[in-house]
Amino acid sequence: MDLSAINPIVLFASLMVASTPILLAALGELVVEKTGVLNLGVEGMMITGAICGFAVAIETGSPALGFLGGALGGAVLSLIFAFLTQVLLSNQVATGLALTLFGLGLSALIGQGYIGQRPPSSGDLVLGLDLMVFLGIGLVALIWWALRATRLGLILRAVGENHDAAHALGYKVVRIRIAAIAFGGACAGLGGAYLSLIRVPQWTEGMTAGAGWIALALVVFASWKPWRVLLGAYLFGGITVLQLNLQAAGVKIPVEYLSMSRYLITILVLVLISVDRTRATLNAPAMLGRKFHASS
Amino acid sequence: MTGTLIKIDGLTKAYPGVIANDNVSFQIDAGEVHALLGENGAGKSTLVKMIYGLVKPDAGQMQLRGKPYAPAEPRAARAAGVAMVFQHFSLFEALTVAENIALGMENPPPMRQLSDRITTVSQDYGLPLDPHRTVGDLSAGERQRVEIIRCLLQDPKLLIMDEPTSVLTPQEVDILFATLRLLRDQGTSILYISHKLEEIRALCDTATILRGGQNVGTCDPRQTAARDMAEMMVGSRLHVPEKVSHATDQVALTVNRLTSRAVSPFGTRLRDVSFQLWQGEILGIGGVAGNGQDELLAAMSGEMQVNPDAIRLGNRPIGHLGPNKRRRLGLLAAPEERLGHAAAPDMTLTENALLSGKVRKALEENGFLNWNKARRFADQIIDRFDVRTPNAANAARSLSGGNLQKFVIGREILQNPLVLVVNQPTWGVDAQAAAAIRQALLDLAAEGAAVIVISQDLDELMEITDRFAALNEGRLSAPRPTADLDVEQIGLMLGGAHGMEVAHAPEESTAAQ
């Protein structure tokens, strides 16, 4: 066993790469949940973004357009959810689960012709890191600032806190929520495209492998706070990369235990952070998952 | 002070199956406090929602200072100088006072400036308020101040107030009235919605009375007797329950040093609550909402279990027992929230009757439900308590608030409780249904049961209870005979040791911790 083969700087750079997909998806879901909507379709939107981004990048030869395509794909898929839950008032949990199943199937269909291809290279920038990694961190700061200090953020929080009151004050609850859902879809799509274009990089069916679910869990355990989402994503990405390195270094622990450790440790740490139950309840959007109908 | 501010002409609004407003016309002068009186369901709320732009009228026009006025949305109404203080649903508990106020303004200044303005305006009008506190931690009176200041910052010409005093202590009502008179003297018109006649007589210059969606008359409340106005509202003579005390010296229930946790993040835990309840007695527990009422009900019903000896039914310790075991022993409860707590909204009345009556009415045999018996029980409740519904197969949600309340109270009374605990038995119920419910509680006590009525309606407590105790920040005062108390003394009891400090800002922080 040779632990000295693990270079901390390279390790950190690769953990940032490994955590960017779930970071992007979780940030989008955070905004959606802040407006009081629970979209369980993150996994489906991510994988749809992965294949849309991949296909666009192959067809145009431009990774930038590929990312745009991934975001658009995720957003369009999320609008199906938005229409069903916000206009037709369907159950958010069931609709979100259906969206994941639909996204997995749809991506497999679109992806038929793309198996085995290599996407165009997006070119390295700093320390082997690409622009999207920094975009992800920038997005954390932007969402944190917007929710905290801007009027838009205040309105988003207000809608998630009490939709009847927001309606009574004349805010367009449904429109605001649809916009937030589309934003969440775009973020998830972007995260998926990052997987297929940079992290892996190729297309395989079901390649998100539960990343969307991790993103969902991250939002809850991070108590709907952007910086904690970043922390959780890095923790998850870090352990993912570390366990790969440990496997390569030949540590005598069965691979299965190493693979599962990232899920266990991430959840354990976030549970410990959010252990103060009353404060966690205060952070949770009070209207999360509830239907809004402007009848009275 | 002269001239017409707003003229309402023939407003009509129909919903499927009901005409909420039928050709309503009246006008409000500048600098006038105008009362809008009516029972629940008389169409008051729909009418003011039309004025505030939340609901579009089917027919009719409005004129504001001589110009046509048809707000498409609340934003337009606010721009025209119309502001509204809602009865419910318009504050965000997890946000701060300043954030709540910013949400109600068109172009709010930066937060720091806004906080300063809130402090200034709140001092000017005698409504002290700290802009940085979270609304969920405020008392009902303080929450209302948030709404009023939100309106005042827009410099309104017409201020609409929807049942503003229903959650206030008498002292807080006095403070509110002083503020409203100050506003009137500055030329602001106020449309004041209420069904409390004495308040309207004390405050308002003119009153318009609605009944069944129609304007049934305008009067000067200072010249008209409360009884006459009540009869215009109801359209018939009112039956006032008769109070005769049946209290005995047999102990029905003893609560000894009951301490509990809070049921919600913004709830109040009970601290050392002790009292004794006699058979045949009605004990009233007053207090402003959020001072431990929900916790007291949960502890009594068994939803929240406590130390066994904290609650004794007769001589038996029952603090550790769950709701069904307590029901079997004869301690029943009817919580405040009708839809979702006292009744399951989407289940039928029969199913709802079964849910609570299962134990005492033996509606379950060897694990099987006896639906025929359950249906008969539901029919019996509907019949005895005059619940207006086609039949017991209707969903609880389809009943009006008053009818459902009669059903949930009746359901407990017909199970012959030894002790019945009710929270807000007549909240949001019209006067006739309220009188029927109060009479039923009196009849129950006359038969020897002990009743605890938790309520924020002081008139109700004065009318039917034998003894009165006040709940304040989770502490219960010693019960005193109601007959010896007047409204002023009750108000002081409700304020607890803190007395009148609602009127003074610096002590505020100690009052609400």
PDB file of C-alpha atoms in Angstrom, chain A residues 151 154-155 157-158 161-162 164-172 281-282 296, chain B residues 49 52 73 75 78 89-95 99 102-103 105 108 150 266:
ATOM      1  CA  ARG A 151     -36.177  41.675  -3.474  1.00  0.00           C
ATOM      2  CA  LEU A 154     -37.424  37.872  -0.612  1.00  0.00           C
ATOM      3  CA  ILE A 155     -40.393  37.206  -2.889  1.00  0.00           C
ATOM      4  CA  ARG A 157     -38.896  32.970   0.150  1.00  0.00           C
ATOM      5  CA  ALA A 158     -42.259  34.577   0.825  1.00  0.00           C
ATOM      6  CA  GLU A 161     -43.319  30.436   3.364  1.00  0.00           C
ATOM      7  CA  ASN A 162     -47.003  31.260   2.886  1.00  0.00           C
ATOM      8  CA  ASP A 164     -51.920  32.387   0.546  1.00  0.00           C
ATOM      9  CA  ALA A 165     -50.394  35.516   2.039  1.00  0.00           C
ATOM     10  CA  ALA A 166     -48.225  36.089  -1.022  1.00  0.00           C
ATOM     11  CA  HIS A 167     -51.305  35.799  -3.192  1.00  0.00           C
ATOM     12  CA  ALA A 168     -53.244  38.183  -0.984  1.00  0.00           C
ATOM     13  CA  LEU A 169     -50.472  40.740  -1.416  1.00  0.00           C
ATOM     14  CA  GLY A 170     -50.776  40.367  -5.165  1.00  0.00           C
ATOM     15  CA  TYR A 171     -47.778  38.191  -6.028  1.00  0.00           C
ATOM     16  CA  LYS A 172     -48.230  35.702  -8.863  1.00  0.00           C
ATOM     17  CA  THR A 281     -37.854  23.442  10.807  1.00  0.00           C
ATOM     18  CA  LEU A 282     -37.572  27.207  10.679  1.00  0.00           C
ATOM     19  CA  SER A 296     -60.615  32.346  -1.889  1.00  0.00           C
TER      20      SER A 296
ATOM     21  CA  LYS B  49     -61.831  41.810  -1.751  1.00  0.00           C
ATOM     22  CA  TYR B  52     -58.929  45.678  -2.856  1.00  0.00           C
ATOM     23  CA  GLU B  73     -55.015  43.509  -8.789  1.00  0.00           C
ATOM     24  CA  ARG B  75     -51.061  46.410  -6.637  1.00  0.00           C
ATOM     25  CA  ARG B  78     -52.476  50.114  -3.326  1.00  0.00           C
ATOM     26  CA  PHE B  89     -53.135  34.732   5.858  1.00  0.00           C
ATOM     27  CA  SER B  90     -50.996  37.676   5.162  1.00  0.00           C
ATOM     28  CA  LEU B  91     -47.877  37.420   7.272  1.00  0.00           C
ATOM     29  CA  PHE B  92     -44.829  35.245   6.726  1.00  0.00           C
ATOM     30  CA  GLU B  93     -43.837  33.689  10.040  1.00  0.00           C
ATOM     31  CA  ALA B  94     -40.247  32.800   9.176  1.00  0.00           C
ATOM     32  CA  LEU B  95     -39.428  36.302   7.888  1.00  0.00           C
ATOM     33  CA  GLU B  99     -39.103  41.792   5.355  1.00  0.00           C
ATOM     34  CA  ALA B 102     -41.168  45.248   2.363  1.00  0.00           C
ATOM     35  CA  LEU B 103     -43.235  42.534   0.698  1.00  0.00           C
ATOM     36  CA  MET B 105     -44.839  47.750  -0.602  1.00  0.00           C
ATOM     37  CA  PRO B 108     -39.527  49.488  -0.736  1.00  0.00           C
ATOM     38  CA  ARG B 150     -47.282  47.992   6.390  1.00  0.00           C
ATOM     39  CA  PHE B 266     -43.547  28.885  17.379  1.00  0.00           C
TER      40      PHE B 266
END
